[in-house]
Short mmCIF file of C-alpha atoms in Angstrom, two decimals:
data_model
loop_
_atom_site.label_atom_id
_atom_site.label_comp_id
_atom_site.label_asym_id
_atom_site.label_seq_id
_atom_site.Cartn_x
_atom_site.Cartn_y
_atom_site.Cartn_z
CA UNK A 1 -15.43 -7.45 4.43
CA UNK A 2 -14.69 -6.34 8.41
CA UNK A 3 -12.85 -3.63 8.98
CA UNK A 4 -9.89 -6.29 9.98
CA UNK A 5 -9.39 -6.91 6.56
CA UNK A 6 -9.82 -10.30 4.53
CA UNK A 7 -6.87 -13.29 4.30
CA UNK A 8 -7.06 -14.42 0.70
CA UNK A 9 -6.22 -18.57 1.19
CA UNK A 10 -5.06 -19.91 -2.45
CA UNK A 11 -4.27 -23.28 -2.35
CA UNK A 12 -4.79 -26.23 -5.20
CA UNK A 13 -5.09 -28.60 -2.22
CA UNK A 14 -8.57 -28.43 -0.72
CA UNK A 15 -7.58 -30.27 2.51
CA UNK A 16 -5.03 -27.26 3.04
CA UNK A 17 -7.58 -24.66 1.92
CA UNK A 18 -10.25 -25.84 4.75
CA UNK A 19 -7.32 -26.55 7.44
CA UNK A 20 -6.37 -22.95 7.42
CA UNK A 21 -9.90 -21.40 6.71
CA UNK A 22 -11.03 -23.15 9.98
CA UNK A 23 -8.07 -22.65 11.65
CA UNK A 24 -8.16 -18.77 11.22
CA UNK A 25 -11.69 -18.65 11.57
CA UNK A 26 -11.65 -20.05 15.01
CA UNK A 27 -10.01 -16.98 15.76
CA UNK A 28 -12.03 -14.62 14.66
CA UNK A 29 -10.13 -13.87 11.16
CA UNK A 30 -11.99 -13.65 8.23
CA UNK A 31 -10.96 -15.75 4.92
CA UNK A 32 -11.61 -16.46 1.59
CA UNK A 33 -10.52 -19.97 -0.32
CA UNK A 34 -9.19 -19.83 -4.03
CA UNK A 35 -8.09 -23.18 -5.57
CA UNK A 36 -6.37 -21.24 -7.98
CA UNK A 37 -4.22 -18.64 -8.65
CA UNK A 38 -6.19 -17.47 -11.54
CA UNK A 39 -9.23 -17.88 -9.68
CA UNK A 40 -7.97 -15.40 -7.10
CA UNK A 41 -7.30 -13.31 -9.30
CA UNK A 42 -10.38 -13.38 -10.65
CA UNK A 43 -12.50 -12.60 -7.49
CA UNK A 44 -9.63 -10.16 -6.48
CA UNK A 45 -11.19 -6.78 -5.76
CA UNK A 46 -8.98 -4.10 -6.81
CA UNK A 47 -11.08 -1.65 -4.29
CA UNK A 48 -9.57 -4.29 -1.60
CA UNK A 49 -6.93 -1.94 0.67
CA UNK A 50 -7.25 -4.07 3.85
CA UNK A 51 -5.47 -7.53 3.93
CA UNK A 52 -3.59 -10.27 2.99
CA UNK A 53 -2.70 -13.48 0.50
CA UNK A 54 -1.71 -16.99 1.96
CA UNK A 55 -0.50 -18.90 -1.78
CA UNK A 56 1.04 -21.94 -2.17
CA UNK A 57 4.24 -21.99 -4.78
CA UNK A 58 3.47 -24.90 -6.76
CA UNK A 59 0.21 -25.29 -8.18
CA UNK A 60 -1.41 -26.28 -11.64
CA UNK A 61 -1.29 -23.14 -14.44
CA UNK A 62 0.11 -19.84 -12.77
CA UNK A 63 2.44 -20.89 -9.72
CA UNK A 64 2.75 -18.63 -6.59
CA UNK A 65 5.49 -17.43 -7.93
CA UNK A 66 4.14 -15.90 -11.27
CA UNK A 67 0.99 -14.86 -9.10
CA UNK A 68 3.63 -12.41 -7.12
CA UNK A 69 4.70 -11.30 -10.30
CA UNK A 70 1.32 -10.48 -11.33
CA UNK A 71 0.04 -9.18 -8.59
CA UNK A 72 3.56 -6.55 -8.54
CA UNK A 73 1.97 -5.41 -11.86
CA UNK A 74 -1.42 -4.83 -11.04
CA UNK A 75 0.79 -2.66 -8.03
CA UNK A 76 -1.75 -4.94 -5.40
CA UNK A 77 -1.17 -3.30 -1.89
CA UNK A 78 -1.88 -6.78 -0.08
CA UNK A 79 1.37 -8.68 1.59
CA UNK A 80 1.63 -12.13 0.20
CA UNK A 81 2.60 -15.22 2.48
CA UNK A 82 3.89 -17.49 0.61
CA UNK A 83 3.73 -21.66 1.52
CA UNK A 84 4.69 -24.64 -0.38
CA UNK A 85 5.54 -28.65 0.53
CA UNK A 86 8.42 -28.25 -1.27
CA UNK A 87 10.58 -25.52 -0.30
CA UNK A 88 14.16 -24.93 -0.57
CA UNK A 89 16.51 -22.15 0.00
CA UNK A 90 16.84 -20.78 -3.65
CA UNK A 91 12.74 -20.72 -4.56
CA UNK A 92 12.72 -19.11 -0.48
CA UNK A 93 15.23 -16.15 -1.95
CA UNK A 94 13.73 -16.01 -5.06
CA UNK A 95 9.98 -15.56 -3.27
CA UNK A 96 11.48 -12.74 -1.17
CA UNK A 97 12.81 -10.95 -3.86
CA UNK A 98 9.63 -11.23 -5.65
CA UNK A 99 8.27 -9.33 -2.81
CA UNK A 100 6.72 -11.90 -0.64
CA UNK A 101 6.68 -10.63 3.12
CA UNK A 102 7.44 -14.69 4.57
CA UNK A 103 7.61 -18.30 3.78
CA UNK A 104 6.66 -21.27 5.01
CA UNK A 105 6.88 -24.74 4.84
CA UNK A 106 4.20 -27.65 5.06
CA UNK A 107 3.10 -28.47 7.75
CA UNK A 108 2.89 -24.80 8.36
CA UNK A 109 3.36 -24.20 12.48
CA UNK A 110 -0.10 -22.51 13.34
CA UNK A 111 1.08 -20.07 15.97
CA UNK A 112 3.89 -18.49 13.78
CA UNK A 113 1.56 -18.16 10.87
CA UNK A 114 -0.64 -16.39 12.94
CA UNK A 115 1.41 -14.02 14.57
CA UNK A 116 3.03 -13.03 10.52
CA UNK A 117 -0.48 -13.06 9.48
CA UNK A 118 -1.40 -10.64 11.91
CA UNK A 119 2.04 -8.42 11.18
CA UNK A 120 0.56 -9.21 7.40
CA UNK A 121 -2.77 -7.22 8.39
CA UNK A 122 -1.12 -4.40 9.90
CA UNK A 123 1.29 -3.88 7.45
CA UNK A 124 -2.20 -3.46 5.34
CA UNK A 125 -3.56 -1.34 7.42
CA UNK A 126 -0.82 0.89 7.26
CA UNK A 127 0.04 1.04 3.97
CA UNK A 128 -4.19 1.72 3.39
CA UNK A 129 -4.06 4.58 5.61
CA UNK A 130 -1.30 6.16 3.86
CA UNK A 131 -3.08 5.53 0.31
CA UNK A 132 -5.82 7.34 1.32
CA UNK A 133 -3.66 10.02 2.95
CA UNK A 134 -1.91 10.50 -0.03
CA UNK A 135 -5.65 10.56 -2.66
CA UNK A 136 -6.93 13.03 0.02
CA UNK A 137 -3.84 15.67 0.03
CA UNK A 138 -3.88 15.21 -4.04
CA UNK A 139 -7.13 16.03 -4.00
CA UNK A 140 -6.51 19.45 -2.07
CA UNK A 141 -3.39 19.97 -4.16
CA UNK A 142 -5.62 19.95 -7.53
CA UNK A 143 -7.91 22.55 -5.56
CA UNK A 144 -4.97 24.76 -6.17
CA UNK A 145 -4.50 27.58 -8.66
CA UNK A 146 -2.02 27.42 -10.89
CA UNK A 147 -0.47 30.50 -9.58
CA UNK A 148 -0.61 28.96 -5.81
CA UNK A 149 0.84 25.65 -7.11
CA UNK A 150 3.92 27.83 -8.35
CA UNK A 151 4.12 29.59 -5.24
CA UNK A 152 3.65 25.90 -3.05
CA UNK A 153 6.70 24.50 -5.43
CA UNK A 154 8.52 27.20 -4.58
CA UNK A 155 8.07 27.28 -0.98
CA UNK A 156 9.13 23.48 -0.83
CA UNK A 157 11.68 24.28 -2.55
CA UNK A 158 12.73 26.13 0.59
CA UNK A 159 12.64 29.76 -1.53
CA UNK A 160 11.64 32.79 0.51
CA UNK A 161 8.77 34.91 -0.44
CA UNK A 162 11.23 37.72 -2.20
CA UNK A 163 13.19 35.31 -4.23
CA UNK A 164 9.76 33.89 -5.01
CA UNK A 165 8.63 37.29 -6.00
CA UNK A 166 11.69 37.79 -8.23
CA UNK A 167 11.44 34.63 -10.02
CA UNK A 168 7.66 34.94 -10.73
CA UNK A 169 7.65 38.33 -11.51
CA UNK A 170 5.15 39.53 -9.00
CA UNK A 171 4.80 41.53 -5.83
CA UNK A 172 5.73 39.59 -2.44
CA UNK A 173 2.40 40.73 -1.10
CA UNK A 174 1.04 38.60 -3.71
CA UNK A 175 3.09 36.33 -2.75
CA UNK A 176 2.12 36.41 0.53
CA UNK A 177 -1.22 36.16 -0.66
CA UNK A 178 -1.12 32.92 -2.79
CA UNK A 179 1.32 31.32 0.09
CA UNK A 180 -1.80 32.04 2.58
CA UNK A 181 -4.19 30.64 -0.41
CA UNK A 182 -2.39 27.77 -0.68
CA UNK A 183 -1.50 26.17 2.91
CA UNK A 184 -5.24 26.88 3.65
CA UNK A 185 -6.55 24.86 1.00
CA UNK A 186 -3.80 21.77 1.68
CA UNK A 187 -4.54 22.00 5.78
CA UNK A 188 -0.50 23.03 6.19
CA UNK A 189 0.59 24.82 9.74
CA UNK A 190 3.86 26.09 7.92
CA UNK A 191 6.27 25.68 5.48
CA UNK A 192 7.51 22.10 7.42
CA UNK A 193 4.24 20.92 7.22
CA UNK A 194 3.97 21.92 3.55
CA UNK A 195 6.93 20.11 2.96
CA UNK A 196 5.54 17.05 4.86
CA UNK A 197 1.86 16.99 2.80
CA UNK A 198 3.16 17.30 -0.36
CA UNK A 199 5.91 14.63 0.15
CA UNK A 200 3.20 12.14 1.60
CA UNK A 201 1.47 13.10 -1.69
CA UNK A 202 3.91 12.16 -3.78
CA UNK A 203 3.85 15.44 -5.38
CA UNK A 204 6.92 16.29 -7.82
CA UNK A 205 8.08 19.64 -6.43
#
């Protein structure tokens, strides 16, 4: 796969599935065809960080619709397009609230897709950058001492370095010491940037 990520086409309708894989192609976009939403899932890499699903709603076994669902559960990072030949308001809502980033209607309109599919790919980008932000900063944070893990808590906790000392029970030049210890091994400036690490880590303080 390119660095501009992959759009996932899954579509029970072959004529659609070739449309849009030539139709992106031509562009320069690269694409994948499922005919079913099980197959998709199937061939779905779960290394994948970098781009995005085009499924229709209806189709024969698991519908778009329970593919979102699945795909929620399996916490898949890609954006989903949905499109269907039979859409409505209600299954529109109820694709949104699934977590679908659009929806369309056959015939799609090429030029809109395109621009949401290339929103779709940066939204992936994004959100891939900030996964492997948040693995790399977890993986400093486990370099950590226990003691300098207490001290980091404490220091995002916005404590000073005396009431840190009193509730530890140590000096505050050892304090001092794990403090230094500890923003070394996470790459932190200061206590903001601390506080900004550990938050893009996800890291209960």
């Amino acid at each position: 796969m390119s660095d501009n990520g992959l759009i996932h086409i899954v579509d029970d309708d072959r004529a659609v599935r070739e449309g849009l894989g030539f139709l992106l192609g031509s562009l320069g976009l690269e694409t994948e065809t499922h005919s079913s939403a099980l197959a998709f899932l199937d061939a779905l890499d779960a290394t994948a960080t970098v781009g995005c699903i085009l499924a229709d709603v209806r189709m024969p076994g698991m519908s778009g619709l329970e593919l979102l669902d699945e795909l929620a559960q399996r916490q898949c990072p890609l954006p989903v397009i949905m499109i269907t030949g039979h859409g409505d308001v209600p299954m529109a809502v109820k694709a949104m609230r699934a977590g679908a980033m659009d929806f369309f209607e056959k015939p799609v309109q090429g030029m809109a897709l395109i621009e949401r599919i290339k929103e779709a790919l940066e939204l992936s980008r994004s959100r891939s950058h900030e996964a492997f932000e948040r693995a790399e900063i977890a993986t400093r944070i486990e370099s950590l001492t226990a003691r300098e893990a207490e001290v980091a808590r404490a220091v995002v906790k916005g404590l000073q370095n005396k009431q840190i000392a009193h509730d530890l029970g140590i000096s505050q030049k050892t304090v001092e010491i794990h403090r230094h210890n500890a923003m070394e091994k996470l790459g932190a400036r200061s206590a903001a940037d601390l506080v900004r690490l550990v938050m893009a880590a996800g890291w209960d303080s």
